[in-house]
PDB file of C-alpha atoms in Angstrom:
ATOM      1  CA  MET A   1      96.176 115.938 152.148  1.00  0.00           C
ATOM      2  CA  ASN A   2      96.607 119.044 153.196  1.00  0.00           C
ATOM      3  CA  THR A   3     100.312 119.256 154.468  1.00  0.00           C
ATOM      4  CA  ALA A   4     102.167 122.413 155.391  1.00  0.00           C
ATOM      5  CA  VAL A   5     104.205 123.679 152.252  1.00  0.00           C
ATOM      6  CA  ALA A   6     108.343 123.845 152.222  1.00  0.00           C
ATOM      7  CA  VAL A   7     109.675 126.991 153.222  1.00  0.00           C
ATOM      8  CA  ALA A   8     110.922 129.117 150.570  1.00  0.00           C
ATOM      9  CA  GLU A   9     113.968 131.045 150.699  1.00  0.00           C
ATOM     10  CA  LYS A  10     115.255 133.957 148.858  1.00  0.00           C
ATOM     11  CA  SER A  11     117.136 137.220 149.490  1.00  0.00           C
ATOM     12  CA  ILE A  12     117.325 139.999 146.922  1.00  0.00           C
ATOM     13  CA  PRO A  13     120.502 142.253 147.034  1.00  0.00           C
ATOM     14  CA  GLN A  14     119.661 145.265 145.590  1.00  0.00           C
ATOM     15  CA  THR A  15     122.294 144.730 143.599  1.00  0.00           C
ATOM     16  CA  THR A  16     119.431 142.699 141.325  1.00  0.00           C
ATOM     17  CA  LEU A  17     116.530 144.236 141.870  1.00  0.00           C
ATOM     18  CA  GLU A  18     115.569 147.807 141.157  1.00  0.00           C
ATOM     19  CA  LEU A  19     114.844 148.320 144.875  1.00  0.00           C
ATOM     20  CA  PRO A  20     113.329 151.699 146.268  1.00  0.00           C
ATOM     21  CA  GLU A  21     115.207 154.369 147.256  1.00  0.00           C
ATOM     22  CA  ASN A  22     117.069 153.653 151.248  1.00  0.00           C
ATOM     23  CA  LEU A  23     116.400 149.958 150.850  1.00  0.00           C
ATOM     24  CA  LEU A  24     119.274 147.709 151.388  1.00  0.00           C
ATOM     25  CA  SER A  25     118.130 144.076 150.527  1.00  0.00           C
ATOM     26  CA  ILE A  26     115.737 141.870 151.903  1.00  0.00           C
ATOM     27  CA  ARG A  27     115.367 139.928 152.702  1.00  0.00           C
ATOM     28  CA  ALA A  28     112.702 136.523 152.548  1.00  0.00           C
ATOM     29  CA  SER A  29     110.445 132.898 153.510  1.00  0.00           C
ATOM     30  CA  SER A  30     107.624 131.448 153.292  1.00  0.00           C
ATOM     31  CA  ARG A  31     104.644 128.928 155.015  1.00  0.00           C
ATOM     32  CA  ALA A  32     101.220 127.598 154.066  1.00  0.00           C
ATOM     33  CA  TRP A  33      98.960 125.992 156.293  1.00  0.00           C
ATOM     34  CA  ASN A  34      95.334 125.979 155.455  1.00  0.00           C
ATOM     35  CA  GLY A  35      95.289 128.948 152.815  1.00  0.00           C
ATOM     36  CA  VAL A  36      97.210 130.384 155.261  1.00  0.00           C
ATOM     37  CA  THR A  37     100.293 131.323 153.656  1.00  0.00           C
ATOM     38  CA  VAL A  38     102.886 133.061 155.741  1.00  0.00           C
ATOM     39  CA  HIS A  39     105.438 134.873 154.633  1.00  0.00           C
ATOM     40  CA  LEU A  40     108.218 136.552 156.439  1.00  0.00           C
ATOM     41  CA  THR A  41     110.190 139.711 154.906  1.00  0.00           C
ATOM     42  CA  GLU A  42     112.929 141.343 156.619  1.00  0.00           C
ATOM     43  CA  PHE A  43     114.601 144.330 155.394  1.00  0.00           C
ATOM     44  CA  ASP A  44     117.581 146.403 155.223  1.00  0.00           C
ATOM     45  CA  CYS A  45     117.505 149.927 155.399  1.00  0.00           C
ATOM     46  CA  ASN A  46     119.388 153.723 155.187  1.00  0.00           C
ATOM     47  CA  GLY A  47     117.061 156.474 156.284  1.00  0.00           C
ATOM     48  CA  ALA A  48     113.871 157.665 154.935  1.00  0.00           C
ATOM     49  CA  VAL A  49     111.493 155.104 152.365  1.00  0.00           C
ATOM     50  CA  VAL A  50     108.284 154.735 151.043  1.00  0.00           C
ATOM     51  CA  HIS A  51     107.049 151.567 148.818  1.00  0.00           C
ATOM     52  CA  ARG A  52     104.070 149.954 148.295  1.00  0.00           C
ATOM     53  CA  LEU A  53     103.458 146.915 149.632  1.00  0.00           C
ATOM     54  CA  ASP A  54     103.290 143.098 148.252  1.00  0.00           C
ATOM     55  CA  HIS A  55     100.138 140.976 147.467  1.00  0.00           C
ATOM     56  CA  GLU A  56      98.485 143.488 146.333  1.00  0.00           C
ATOM     57  CA  ASP A  57      96.166 140.649 144.741  1.00  0.00           C
ATOM     58  CA  GLN A  58      95.121 138.971 148.260  1.00  0.00           C
ATOM     59  CA  THR A  59      92.927 139.106 151.313  1.00  0.00           C
ATOM     60  CA  ARG A  60      96.289 140.618 153.768  1.00  0.00           C
ATOM     61  CA  LEU A  61      96.893 140.494 157.516  1.00  0.00           C
ATOM     62  CA  SER A  62     100.404 142.331 157.944  1.00  0.00           C
ATOM     63  CA  VAL A  63     102.296 142.995 161.238  1.00  0.00           C
ATOM     64  CA  ILE A  64     105.503 144.025 161.691  1.00  0.00           C
ATOM     65  CA  LEU A  65     107.196 141.608 164.520  1.00  0.00           C
ATOM     66  CA  GLU A  66     110.938 144.391 164.822  1.00  0.00           C
ATOM     67  CA  GLU A  67     111.944 147.293 163.179  1.00  0.00           C
ATOM     68  CA  VAL A  68     115.422 150.104 163.779  1.00  0.00           C
ATOM     69  CA  GLY A  69     114.569 153.233 163.965  1.00  0.00           C
ATOM     70  CA  GLN A  70     112.068 155.761 163.053  1.00  0.00           C
ATOM     71  CA  HIS A  71     107.961 154.115 163.566  1.00  0.00           C
ATOM     72  CA  ALA A  72     106.936 152.554 160.266  1.00  0.00           C
ATOM     73  CA  GLU A  73     103.530 153.244 159.331  1.00  0.00           C
ATOM     74  CA  PRO A  74     101.070 151.961 156.625  1.00  0.00           C
ATOM     75  CA  ARG A  75      98.924 154.593 154.889  1.00  0.00           C
ATOM     76  CA  PHE A  76      96.365 154.633 151.843  1.00  0.00           C
ATOM     77  CA  SER A  77      98.306 156.169 149.439  1.00  0.00           C
ATOM     78  CA  ARG A  78     101.691 157.049 148.693  1.00  0.00           C
ATOM     79  CA  ASP A  79     102.577 160.835 149.964  1.00  0.00           C
ATOM     80  CA  ARG A  80      98.891 161.013 152.927  1.00  0.00           C
ATOM     81  CA  PRO A  81     100.239 159.682 156.468  1.00  0.00           C
ATOM     82  CA  CYS A  82      98.441 157.401 158.602  1.00  0.00           C
ATOM     83  CA  PRO A  83      95.627 159.518 160.419  1.00  0.00           C
ATOM     84  CA  ILE A  84      96.348 157.239 163.314  1.00  0.00           C
ATOM     85  CA  ALA A  85      98.983 157.414 165.487  1.00  0.00           C
ATOM     86  CA  TYR A  86     101.336 154.623 166.320  1.00  0.00           C
ATOM     87  CA  MET A  87     100.596 152.224 168.563  1.00  0.00           C
ATOM     88  CA  PRO A  88     102.823 149.419 170.062  1.00  0.00           C
ATOM     89  CA  LYS A  89     101.384 146.051 167.769  1.00  0.00           C
ATOM     90  CA  HIS A  90      99.348 147.337 165.906  1.00  0.00           C
ATOM     91  CA  MET A  91      98.795 145.519 162.302  1.00  0.00           C
ATOM     92  CA  LEU A  92      96.453 146.501 158.866  1.00  0.00           C
ATOM     93  CA  PHE A  93      94.295 144.265 157.364  1.00  0.00           C
ATOM     94  CA  ALA A  94      93.721 144.896 154.056  1.00  0.00           C
ATOM     95  CA  PRO A  95      91.208 143.172 151.301  1.00  0.00           C
ATOM     96  CA  ALA A  96      92.398 142.107 148.247  1.00  0.00           C
ATOM     97  CA  GLY A  97      92.312 144.814 145.560  1.00  0.00           C
ATOM     98  CA  LEU A  98      93.641 147.238 147.566  1.00  0.00           C
ATOM     99  CA  GLU A  99      96.710 149.708 147.521  1.00  0.00           C
ATOM    100  CA  ILE A 100      99.054 149.101 151.541  1.00  0.00           C
ATOM    101  CA  TRP A 101     101.304 151.896 151.345  1.00  0.00           C
ATOM    102  CA  GLY A 102     104.681 151.638 153.653  1.00  0.00           C
ATOM    103  CA  TYR A 103     106.514 154.791 155.055  1.00  0.00           C
ATOM    104  CA  SER A 104     109.530 155.383 157.509  1.00  0.00           C
ATOM    105  CA  GLU A 105     110.887 158.777 157.619  1.00  0.00           C
ATOM    106  CA  ASP A 106     114.716 156.317 159.504  1.00  0.00           C
ATOM    107  CA  ALA A 107     114.083 152.961 159.025  1.00  0.00           C
ATOM    108  CA  ARG A 108     117.366 150.811 159.621  1.00  0.00           C
ATOM    109  CA  TYR A 109     115.936 146.975 160.166  1.00  0.00           C
ATOM    110  CA  VAL A 110     112.576 146.067 159.264  1.00  0.00           C
ATOM    111  CA  LYS A 111     110.985 142.307 159.505  1.00  0.00           C
ATOM    112  CA  ASP A 112     107.602 141.828 158.570  1.00  0.00           C
ATOM    113  CA  ALA A 113     105.296 139.169 158.951  1.00  0.00           C
ATOM    114  CA  THR A 114     102.275 139.140 156.162  1.00  0.00           C
ATOM    115  CA  LEU A 115      99.987 136.705 155.807  1.00  0.00           C
ATOM    116  CA  THR A 116      97.896 136.603 152.776  1.00  0.00           C
ATOM    117  CA  PHE A 117      94.861 134.344 152.629  1.00  0.00           C
ATOM    118  CA  ASP A 118      92.974 131.776 150.066  1.00  0.00           C
ATOM    119  CA  VAL A 119      89.696 133.048 151.778  1.00  0.00           C
ATOM    120  CA  GLU A 120      87.895 129.615 149.877  1.00  0.00           C
ATOM    121  CA  LYS A 121      90.127 127.324 150.936  1.00  0.00           C
ATOM    122  CA  LEU A 122      90.638 128.109 153.911  1.00  0.00           C
ATOM    123  CA  SER A 123      86.367 128.544 154.566  1.00  0.00           C
ATOM    124  CA  GLU A 124      86.142 125.196 152.644  1.00  0.00           C
ATOM    125  CA  ARG A 125      88.967 123.249 155.819  1.00  0.00           C
ATOM    126  CA  LEU A 126      87.674 124.689 158.150  1.00  0.00           C
ATOM    127  CA  GLY A 127      83.961 123.939 157.218  1.00  0.00           C
ATOM    128  CA  VAL A 128      83.109 127.662 158.571  1.00  0.00           C
ATOM    129  CA  CYS A 129      81.687 131.012 156.561  1.00  0.00           C
ATOM    130  CA  PHE A 130      83.439 133.741 156.995  1.00  0.00           C
ATOM    131  CA  ASP A 131      81.584 136.848 158.259  1.00  0.00           C
ATOM    132  CA  SER A 132      81.815 139.425 154.326  1.00  0.00           C
ATOM    133  CA  ALA A 133      81.806 142.679 155.930  1.00  0.00           C
ATOM    134  CA  VAL A 134      85.489 141.853 157.855  1.00  0.00           C
ATOM    135  CA  LEU A 135      86.132 140.464 154.354  1.00  0.00           C
ATOM    136  CA  THR A 136      86.544 143.686 152.766  1.00  0.00           C
ATOM    137  CA  THR A 137      86.628 146.411 156.111  1.00  0.00           C
ATOM    138  CA  PRO A 138      89.680 147.231 156.213  1.00  0.00           C
ATOM    139  CA  GLN A 139      91.429 147.848 159.391  1.00  0.00           C
ATOM    140  CA  ILE A 140      94.612 150.049 159.684  1.00  0.00           C
ATOM    141  CA  ARG A 141      96.821 149.821 163.127  1.00  0.00           C
ATOM    142  CA  PHE A 142      94.386 148.535 165.045  1.00  0.00           C
ATOM    143  CA  VAL A 143      95.691 146.414 167.781  1.00  0.00           C
ATOM    144  CA  ASP A 144      94.294 143.429 168.854  1.00  0.00           C
ATOM    145  CA  SER A 145      97.169 140.983 171.744  1.00  0.00           C
ATOM    146  CA  ARG A 146      94.925 137.173 170.513  1.00  0.00           C
ATOM    147  CA  VAL A 147      96.326 138.392 167.165  1.00  0.00           C
ATOM    148  CA  TRP A 148      99.408 139.260 166.828  1.00  0.00           C
ATOM    149  CA  SER A 149     100.236 136.270 169.442  1.00  0.00           C
ATOM    150  CA  LEU A 150      98.882 133.457 167.187  1.00  0.00           C
ATOM    151  CA  VAL A 151     101.121 135.326 164.254  1.00  0.00           C
ATOM    152  CA  GLU A 152     104.207 135.961 166.114  1.00  0.00           C
ATOM    153  CA  LEU A 153     103.785 132.377 166.955  1.00  0.00           C
ATOM    154  CA  LEU A 154     103.622 130.683 162.619  1.00  0.00           C
ATOM    155  CA  ALA A 155     106.259 133.072 161.692  1.00  0.00           C
ATOM    156  CA  LYS A 156     108.872 131.083 164.224  1.00  0.00           C
ATOM    157  CA  ALA A 157     107.302 127.829 162.706  1.00  0.00           C
ATOM    158  CA  VAL A 158     108.035 129.426 159.284  1.00  0.00           C
ATOM    159  CA  GLY A 159     111.255 127.645 159.288  1.00  0.00           C
ATOM    160  CA  SER A 160     110.611 124.691 161.467  1.00  0.00           C
ATOM    161  CA  LYS A 161     111.294 120.561 160.629  1.00  0.00           C
ATOM    162  CA  ASP A 162     109.463 119.805 163.292  1.00  0.00           C
ATOM    163  CA  PRO A 163     106.975 116.946 162.464  1.00  0.00           C
ATOM    164  CA  SER A 164     104.495 118.123 164.604  1.00  0.00           C
ATOM    165  CA  ILE A 165     104.666 121.094 163.599  1.00  0.00           C
ATOM    166  CA  GLN A 166     102.049 120.387 160.527  1.00  0.00           C
ATOM    167  CA  LEU A 167      99.150 120.104 163.127  1.00  0.00           C
ATOM    168  CA  TYR A 168     100.782 123.726 164.791  1.00  0.00           C
ATOM    169  CA  GLY A 169     100.433 125.688 162.216  1.00  0.00           C
ATOM    170  CA  ASP A 170      97.042 124.061 161.101  1.00  0.00           C
ATOM    171  CA  SER A 171      95.526 124.739 165.090  1.00  0.00           C
ATOM    172  CA  LEU A 172      96.915 128.210 165.094  1.00  0.00           C
ATOM    173  CA  THR A 173      95.683 128.973 161.259  1.00  0.00           C
ATOM    174  CA  ALA A 174      92.359 127.535 162.858  1.00  0.00           C
ATOM    175  CA  ALA A 175      92.760 129.493 165.594  1.00  0.00           C
ATOM    176  CA  LEU A 176      93.999 132.777 163.653  1.00  0.00           C
ATOM    177  CA  ALA A 177      90.751 132.564 161.370  1.00  0.00           C
ATOM    178  CA  SER A 178      88.154 132.992 164.753  1.00  0.00           C
ATOM    179  CA  CYS A 179      89.984 135.753 165.903  1.00  0.00           C
ATOM    180  CA  LEU A 180      89.843 138.173 162.798  1.00  0.00           C
ATOM    181  CA  LEU A 181      87.513 136.482 160.044  1.00  0.00           C
ATOM    182  CA  MET A 182      83.970 135.793 161.593  1.00  0.00           C
ATOM    183  CA  LYS A 183      82.434 138.313 164.089  1.00  0.00           C
ATOM    184  CA  PRO A 184      82.984 138.520 167.481  1.00  0.00           C
ATOM    185  CA  ASN A 185      80.012 135.499 169.493  1.00  0.00           C
ATOM    186  CA  SER A 186      79.867 133.342 165.536  1.00  0.00           C
ATOM    187  CA  PRO A 187      77.899 131.016 166.662  1.00  0.00           C
ATOM    188  CA  THR A 188      80.627 128.100 166.134  1.00  0.00           C
ATOM    189  CA  GLY A 189      79.153 124.465 166.351  1.00  0.00           C
ATOM    190  CA  VAL A 190      80.777 121.471 167.683  1.00  0.00           C
ATOM    191  CA  GLY A 191      80.355 122.795 171.459  1.00  0.00           C
ATOM    192  CA  CYS A 192      81.038 118.797 173.271  1.00  0.00           C
ATOM    193  CA  GLY A 193      84.340 116.636 172.855  1.00  0.00           C
ATOM    194  CA  LEU A 194      84.347 113.891 170.340  1.00  0.00           C
ATOM    195  CA  SER A 195      82.676 110.441 171.149  1.00  0.00           C
ATOM    196  CA  PRO A 196      84.662 107.526 172.406  1.00  0.00           C
ATOM    197  CA  ARG A 197      85.114 106.377 168.961  1.00  0.00           C
ATOM    198  CA  GLN A 198      86.351 109.223 167.104  1.00  0.00           C
ATOM    199  CA  LEU A 199      89.172 110.017 169.439  1.00  0.00           C
ATOM    200  CA  ARG A 200      89.881 106.338 169.347  1.00  0.00           C
ATOM    201  CA  SER A 201      90.554 106.925 165.456  1.00  0.00           C
ATOM    202  CA  ALA A 202      92.433 110.021 165.299  1.00  0.00           C
ATOM    203  CA  ILE A 203      94.333 108.944 169.113  1.00  0.00           C
ATOM    204  CA  ASP A 204      95.286 105.687 166.243  1.00  0.00           C
ATOM    205  CA  TYR A 205      96.038 107.861 163.664  1.00  0.00           C
ATOM    206  CA  MET A 206      98.605 109.477 165.334  1.00  0.00           C
ATOM    207  CA  ASN A 207     100.146 106.514 167.015  1.00  0.00           C
ATOM    208  CA  ALA A 208     100.113 104.616 163.983  1.00  0.00           C
ATOM    209  CA  ASN A 209     102.347 107.508 161.871  1.00  0.00           C
ATOM    210  CA  LEU A 210     104.640 108.416 164.801  1.00  0.00           C
ATOM    211  CA  PRO A 211     106.975 110.652 164.635  1.00  0.00           C
ATOM    212  CA  ASN A 212     105.988 111.614 160.494  1.00  0.00           C
ATOM    213  CA  HIS A 213     103.131 114.868 159.893  1.00  0.00           C
ATOM    214  CA  VAL A 214     100.123 114.532 159.925  1.00  0.00           C
ATOM    215  CA  PRO A 215      97.547 116.842 158.486  1.00  0.00           C
ATOM    216  CA  LEU A 216      94.961 118.596 161.085  1.00  0.00           C
ATOM    217  CA  ALA A 217      92.711 117.100 157.952  1.00  0.00           C
ATOM    218  CA  ASP A 218      93.490 113.410 158.875  1.00  0.00           C
ATOM    219  CA  LEU A 219      92.491 113.543 161.614  1.00  0.00           C
ATOM    220  CA  ALA A 220      89.473 115.705 161.063  1.00  0.00           C
ATOM    221  CA  ALA A 221      87.912 113.646 158.258  1.00  0.00           C
ATOM    222  CA  LEU A 222      88.463 110.235 160.039  1.00  0.00           C
ATOM    223  CA  SER A 223      86.448 111.683 162.345  1.00  0.00           C
ATOM    224  CA  GLY A 224      84.022 113.170 160.522  1.00  0.00           C
ATOM    225  CA  LEU A 225      84.028 116.627 161.490  1.00  0.00           C
ATOM    226  CA  SER A 226      85.344 120.054 159.881  1.00  0.00           C
ATOM    227  CA  GLN A 227      88.648 120.685 160.985  1.00  0.00           C
ATOM    228  CA  TRP A 228      87.555 123.294 162.753  1.00  0.00           C
ATOM    229  CA  HIS A 229      84.851 121.146 164.356  1.00  0.00           C
ATOM    230  CA  PHE A 230      87.751 118.499 165.317  1.00  0.00           C
ATOM    231  CA  CYS A 231      90.097 121.246 166.759  1.00  0.00           C
ATOM    232  CA  ARG A 232      87.306 122.367 169.313  1.00  0.00           C
ATOM    233  CA  ALA A 233      86.265 118.323 170.292  1.00  0.00           C
ATOM    234  CA  PHE A 234      89.862 117.501 170.677  1.00  0.00           C
ATOM    235  CA  LYS A 235      90.316 120.256 173.061  1.00  0.00           C
ATOM    236  CA  ALA A 236      87.324 119.035 174.713  1.00  0.00           C
ATOM    237  CA  SER A 237      88.734 115.221 175.513  1.00  0.00           C
ATOM    238  CA  THR A 238      91.766 115.687 176.093  1.00  0.00           C
ATOM    239  CA  GLY A 239      92.829 119.683 177.821  1.00  0.00           C
ATOM    240  CA  MET A 240      95.490 120.242 174.211  1.00  0.00           C
ATOM    241  CA  ALA A 241      95.525 120.459 170.407  1.00  0.00           C
ATOM    242  CA  PRO A 242      96.251 117.725 168.484  1.00  0.00           C
ATOM    243  CA  TYR A 243      99.977 118.900 168.086  1.00  0.00           C
ATOM    244  CA  GLN A 244      99.555 119.447 172.796  1.00  0.00           C
ATOM    245  CA  TRP A 245      99.134 115.534 172.131  1.00  0.00           C
ATOM    246  CA  GLN A 246     101.388 114.781 169.247  1.00  0.00           C
ATOM    247  CA  LEU A 247     104.554 116.719 170.537  1.00  0.00           C
ATOM    248  CA  LYS A 248     104.220 115.126 173.808  1.00  0.00           C
ATOM    249  CA  GLU A 249     103.607 110.859 172.503  1.00  0.00           C
ATOM    250  CA  ARG A 250     107.194 111.675 171.046  1.00  0.00           C
ATOM    251  CA  ILE A 251     108.990 113.120 174.116  1.00  0.00           C
ATOM    252  CA  ARG A 252     106.834 109.918 176.487  1.00  0.00           C
ATOM    253  CA  ARG A 253     108.023 107.804 173.524  1.00  0.00           C
ATOM    254  CA  SER A 254     111.774 109.149 173.902  1.00  0.00           C
ATOM    255  CA  GLN A 255     111.793 108.702 177.854  1.00  0.00           C
ATOM    256  CA  ILE A 256     111.224 105.128 176.855  1.00  0.00           C
ATOM    257  CA  LEU A 257     114.134 104.715 174.879  1.00  0.00           C
ATOM    258  CA  LEU A 258     116.323 106.554 177.019  1.00  0.00           C
ATOM    259  CA  MET A 259     115.166 104.570 179.937  1.00  0.00           C
ATOM    260  CA  ASP A 260     116.432 100.835 177.424  1.00  0.00           C
ATOM    261  CA  THR A 261     118.442 102.391 175.419  1.00  0.00           C
ATOM    262  CA  CYS A 262     121.812 102.791 175.608  1.00  0.00           C
ATOM    263  CA  SER A 263     121.274 105.094 172.520  1.00  0.00           C
ATOM    264  CA  SER A 264     122.878 108.703 172.533  1.00  0.00           C
ATOM    265  CA  ILE A 265     120.063 111.425 173.049  1.00  0.00           C
ATOM    266  CA  GLU A 266     121.277 112.533 169.215  1.00  0.00           C
ATOM    267  CA  LEU A 267     119.907 108.780 166.902  1.00  0.00           C
ATOM    268  CA  VAL A 268     116.809 109.051 169.929  1.00  0.00           C
ATOM    269  CA  SER A 269     116.090 112.863 169.121  1.00  0.00           C
ATOM    270  CA  GLU A 270     116.828 111.055 165.954  1.00  0.00           C
ATOM    271  CA  ALA A 271     114.376 108.583 166.014  1.00  0.00           C
ATOM    272  CA  THR A 272     111.769 110.737 167.561  1.00  0.00           C
ATOM    273  CA  GLY A 273     111.431 113.298 164.910  1.00  0.00           C
ATOM    274  CA  PHE A 274     113.090 116.028 165.928  1.00  0.00           C
ATOM    275  CA  SER A 275     114.971 118.462 164.091  1.00  0.00           C
ATOM    276  CA  ASP A 276     117.953 117.867 165.791  1.00  0.00           C
ATOM    277  CA  ALA A 277     119.565 116.537 169.090  1.00  0.00           C
ATOM    278  CA  ALA A 278     119.282 120.455 170.978  1.00  0.00           C
ATOM    279  CA  HIS A 279     116.609 120.757 169.602  1.00  0.00           C
ATOM    280  CA  PHE A 280     114.686 117.269 172.228  1.00  0.00           C
ATOM    281  CA  VAL A 281     116.486 119.289 175.089  1.00  0.00           C
ATOM    282  CA  ARG A 282     115.037 121.748 174.500  1.00  0.00           C
ATOM    283  CA  THR A 283     111.332 120.106 174.474  1.00  0.00           C
ATOM    284  CA  PHE A 284     112.267 117.400 176.583  1.00  0.00           C
ATOM    285  CA  ARG A 285     113.594 119.777 179.368  1.00  0.00           C
ATOM    286  CA  LYS A 286     110.366 122.115 178.747  1.00  0.00           C
ATOM    287  CA  LEU A 287     107.612 119.100 178.656  1.00  0.00           C
ATOM    288  CA  VAL A 288     109.816 117.374 181.819  1.00  0.00           C
ATOM    289  CA  GLY A 289     111.452 119.333 183.787  1.00  0.00           C
ATOM    290  CA  ALA A 290     115.332 118.489 183.141  1.00  0.00           C
ATOM    291  CA  THR A 291     116.782 117.435 180.431  1.00  0.00           C
ATOM    292  CA  PRO A 292     116.883 114.355 178.872  1.00  0.00           C
ATOM    293  CA  SER A 293     120.776 113.400 180.282  1.00  0.00           C
ATOM    294  CA  VAL A 294     120.359 113.827 183.977  1.00  0.00           C
ATOM    295  CA  TRP A 295     116.084 112.078 183.803  1.00  0.00           C
ATOM    296  CA  ARG A 296     118.465 109.479 181.839  1.00  0.00           C
ATOM    297  CA  LYS A 297     120.718 108.872 185.382  1.00  0.00           C
ATOM    298  CA  SER A 298     117.280 109.625 188.084  1.00  0.00           C
ATOM    299  CA  HIS A 299     115.675 106.926 186.118  1.00  0.00           C
ATOM    300  CA  GLN A 300     118.428 103.968 186.128  1.00  0.00           C
ATOM    301  CA  THR A 301     117.802 101.350 188.297  1.00  0.00           C
TER     302      THR A 301
END
């Protein structure tokens, strides 16, 4: 079973670890899906900072999500400035074994997302072969709006306790691999939807397991497809990604509870797998267009 790795969090103050000059403290958390680990790191700084970036032994993608102070830049060596001018939402892709440094002339705060790729595991789970030329070619300060958006969504998902986050993260990592690790216009196999039997098996399985975590690997195995191809075929059949279908079904079940019971919003949110009532209310309003309380009143007979 392919389950998301639990969130790991740590705080590294300057008093417990020798940090580079002017780097005051580090806060880190991480989560993994499909052989892709998302490392979120927040740096508190006070002045010029230069340090060797982590995860050098792995293929990785680094994105600065937020920064206060002078713009940080990636470098191939400590004392050699980046040869490419700053661009908004720039990213760094580095093959395993390549040394990369980070530098800022005057940093105050930096929030970074670094994604490390277990290429063999990711290839096996998605059922695709990645382009070796892409995997071995560094890209420094490159811009790709879709890749950046996918990283931002994954970063926001790291701390989530919502059951749908399993399918959500699986789907995002599959999409990211398609954008980042394959040649443009690479053949992706399945171009049509699931058969009626495959679709019914997948939906029955998700229904039977609601509101619990459902790994994309389980759904793909039921259909006899790779995760990659299942995602594409499911969306072709239903018009939505598996995690979107699961989330909408949880909201549909919450509507039944709101209509047929006197349960509080807190109990309904718990019964449908939301981490708390506030999360349930936000999601319900986004998908339905009204808060649960307002919707319940309008549907009372």
